[in-house]
Coordinates of C-alpha atoms in Angstrom, one line a residue:
M1 CA -42.1 -9.8 6.1
K2 CA -38.9 -7.8 5.4
V3 CA -37.2 -6.3 8.4
S4 CA -36.5 -2.5 8.0
T5 CA -32.8 -1.5 7.8
R6 CA -33.6 2.3 8.2
F7 CA -32.2 2.3 11.7
S8 CA -28.9 0.6 10.9
D9 CA -28.6 2.6 7.6
S10 CA -29.1 5.8 9.5
I11 CA -26.4 5.0 12.0
H12 CA -24.2 4.0 9.0
L13 CA -24.9 7.3 7.3
L14 CA -24.3 9.5 10.3
T15 CA -21.0 7.6 11.1
F16 CA -19.9 8.0 7.5
L17 CA -20.5 11.7 7.7
V18 CA -18.2 12.0 10.7
I19 CA -15.4 9.6 9.6
Y20 CA -15.2 11.0 6.0
K21 CA -15.9 14.7 6.7
G22 CA -13.1 16.6 4.9
K23 CA -11.7 13.5 3.3
T24 CA -14.2 13.0 0.4
T25 CA -17.3 14.7 -1.1
L26 CA -20.2 13.7 1.0
S27 CA -22.7 13.3 -1.9
S28 CA -25.6 10.9 -1.8
N29 CA -23.9 8.9 -4.5
I30 CA -20.7 8.3 -2.4
I31 CA -22.7 7.6 0.7
A32 CA -24.9 5.2 -1.3
S33 CA -21.9 3.3 -2.4
S34 CA -20.9 2.7 1.2
L35 CA -24.5 1.6 2.1
N36 CA -24.7 -0.4 -1.2
T37 CA -28.0 1.2 -2.0
S38 CA -29.3 3.9 -4.3
P39 CA -28.7 7.7 -3.8
V40 CA -32.5 8.0 -3.6
V41 CA -32.6 5.9 -0.5
V42 CA -29.8 8.0 1.0
R43 CA -31.6 11.2 0.2
R44 CA -34.7 9.9 2.0
L45 CA -32.7 8.9 5.0
M46 CA -31.0 12.3 5.1
S47 CA -34.3 14.0 4.8
N48 CA -35.5 12.0 7.8
L49 CA -32.4 12.8 9.8
R50 CA -32.6 16.4 8.9
D51 CA -36.2 16.6 10.0
A52 CA -35.2 15.0 13.3
G53 CA -32.5 17.6 13.8
F54 CA -29.4 15.4 13.4
I55 CA -28.0 16.9 10.2
K56 CA -28.1 20.1 8.1
T57 CA -28.3 19.8 4.4
T58 CA -28.2 22.3 1.6
H59 CA -30.1 21.5 -1.6
G60 CA -27.6 21.0 -4.4
S61 CA -24.6 20.9 -2.0
P62 CA -22.9 17.5 -1.3
D63 CA -21.9 18.5 2.2
P64 CA -24.4 17.5 5.0
E65 CA -23.3 18.5 8.5
L66 CA -23.9 16.9 11.8
L67 CA -25.7 19.4 14.0
R68 CA -24.7 17.8 17.4
E69 CA -21.6 16.1 18.7
P70 CA -21.6 12.3 18.1
K71 CA -21.2 11.8 21.9
D72 CA -24.5 13.6 22.4
I73 CA -26.6 11.4 20.0
S74 CA -27.8 8.1 21.4
L75 CA -28.8 5.2 19.3
L76 CA -32.2 5.3 20.9
E77 CA -32.7 8.8 19.5
I78 CA -31.7 7.6 16.0
Y79 CA -34.0 4.6 16.3
L80 CA -37.0 6.8 17.3
A81 CA -36.2 9.2 14.5
T82 CA -36.0 6.5 11.9
E83 CA -38.5 3.9 13.0
G84 CA -40.8 5.9 15.2
K85 CA -42.4 4.0 18.0
S86 CA -43.0 0.9 15.8
P87 CA -42.5 -2.3 17.9
L88 CA -39.3 -4.3 17.7
F89 CA -41.2 -7.5 17.6
A90 CA -44.4 -8.4 15.7
I91 CA -47.1 -10.8 17.0
D92 CA -49.2 -12.8 14.7
H93 CA -52.8 -12.1 15.6
E94 CA -54.3 -14.5 13.1
T95 CA -54.0 -17.6 15.3
N96 CA -56.7 -20.1 16.2
P97 CA -58.5 -18.8 19.3
D98 CA -60.0 -22.2 20.0
C99 CA -56.5 -23.7 20.5
I100 CA -54.8 -23.5 23.9
V101 CA -51.7 -22.0 22.3
G102 CA -53.4 -19.9 19.6
G103 CA -55.9 -18.5 22.1
N104 CA -53.3 -17.4 24.6
I105 CA -50.1 -16.7 22.7
Q106 CA -50.8 -13.0 21.9
P107 CA -51.2 -11.7 25.5
T108 CA -48.4 -13.9 26.7
L109 CA -45.9 -12.7 24.1
T110 CA -47.1 -9.1 24.5
D111 CA -45.9 -9.1 28.1
Y112 CA -42.5 -10.7 27.2
F113 CA -41.9 -8.6 24.2
S114 CA -42.8 -5.4 26.1
H115 CA -40.1 -6.2 28.7
A116 CA -37.6 -7.0 25.9
E117 CA -38.3 -3.7 24.1
I118 CA -37.9 -1.7 27.3
A119 CA -34.5 -3.4 27.9
A120 CA -33.4 -2.8 24.3
E121 CA -34.4 0.9 24.5
A122 CA -32.4 1.3 27.8
V123 CA -29.3 -0.2 26.1
L124 CA -29.7 1.9 23.0
G125 CA -30.1 5.0 25.2
K126 CA -26.7 4.3 26.7
I127 CA -24.8 3.9 23.4
S128 CA -23.7 7.0 21.6
L129 CA -23.0 7.6 17.9
Q130 CA -19.4 8.3 19.1
D131 CA -19.2 4.8 20.6
V132 CA -20.1 3.4 17.2
I133 CA -17.5 5.6 15.5
D134 CA -14.8 4.6 18.0
T135 CA -15.6 0.9 17.6
I136 CA -15.4 1.1 13.8
L137 CA -12.1 2.9 13.9
V138 CA -10.7 0.3 16.4
K139 CA -11.9 -2.5 14.2
E140 CA -10.4 -0.9 11.1
A141 CA -7.0 -0.4 12.8
A142 CA -7.1 -4.1 13.9
K143 CA -7.8 -5.1 10.3
K144 CA -4.9 -3.1 8.9
Q145 CA -2.6 -4.5 11.6
A146 CA -3.6 -8.0 10.6
E147 CA -3.1 -7.2 6.9
N148 CA 0.4 -5.8 7.6
S149 CA 1.3 -8.8 9.7
K150 CA 0.3 -11.1 6.7
E151 CA 2.5 -9.1 4.4
E152 CA 5.6 -9.4 6.6

């Protein structure tokens, strides 16, 4: 089973819009090149983010706009907008009910996974899009510093 990347791609897209606003055309082609995907995927993500109230887009215009300040957008909000309430962890329900493990694994893991999902949601609720942007900019500055040091 392939794991969805809609959540991380949506964070990527929103971060890209903030960092590159006014520096380049924010077309789906350019955003797609950063995501290493197709413009169709980007347009689908943008549609989802628009419907969730994160961005404003104008048909035919390569200039999507963030509708809220990045500090006011939590990763949990982005997760819920992109993945819905789908569980973080999947449990195999096709196990042998006559086996000690197979007959008891689902309810056991359901409890543990529920606690883990609640904890993950609490953490994501405390991280803002601005935190992600700031971290990316710090990492990029450190990369450039390391590159400059190598050249000297």
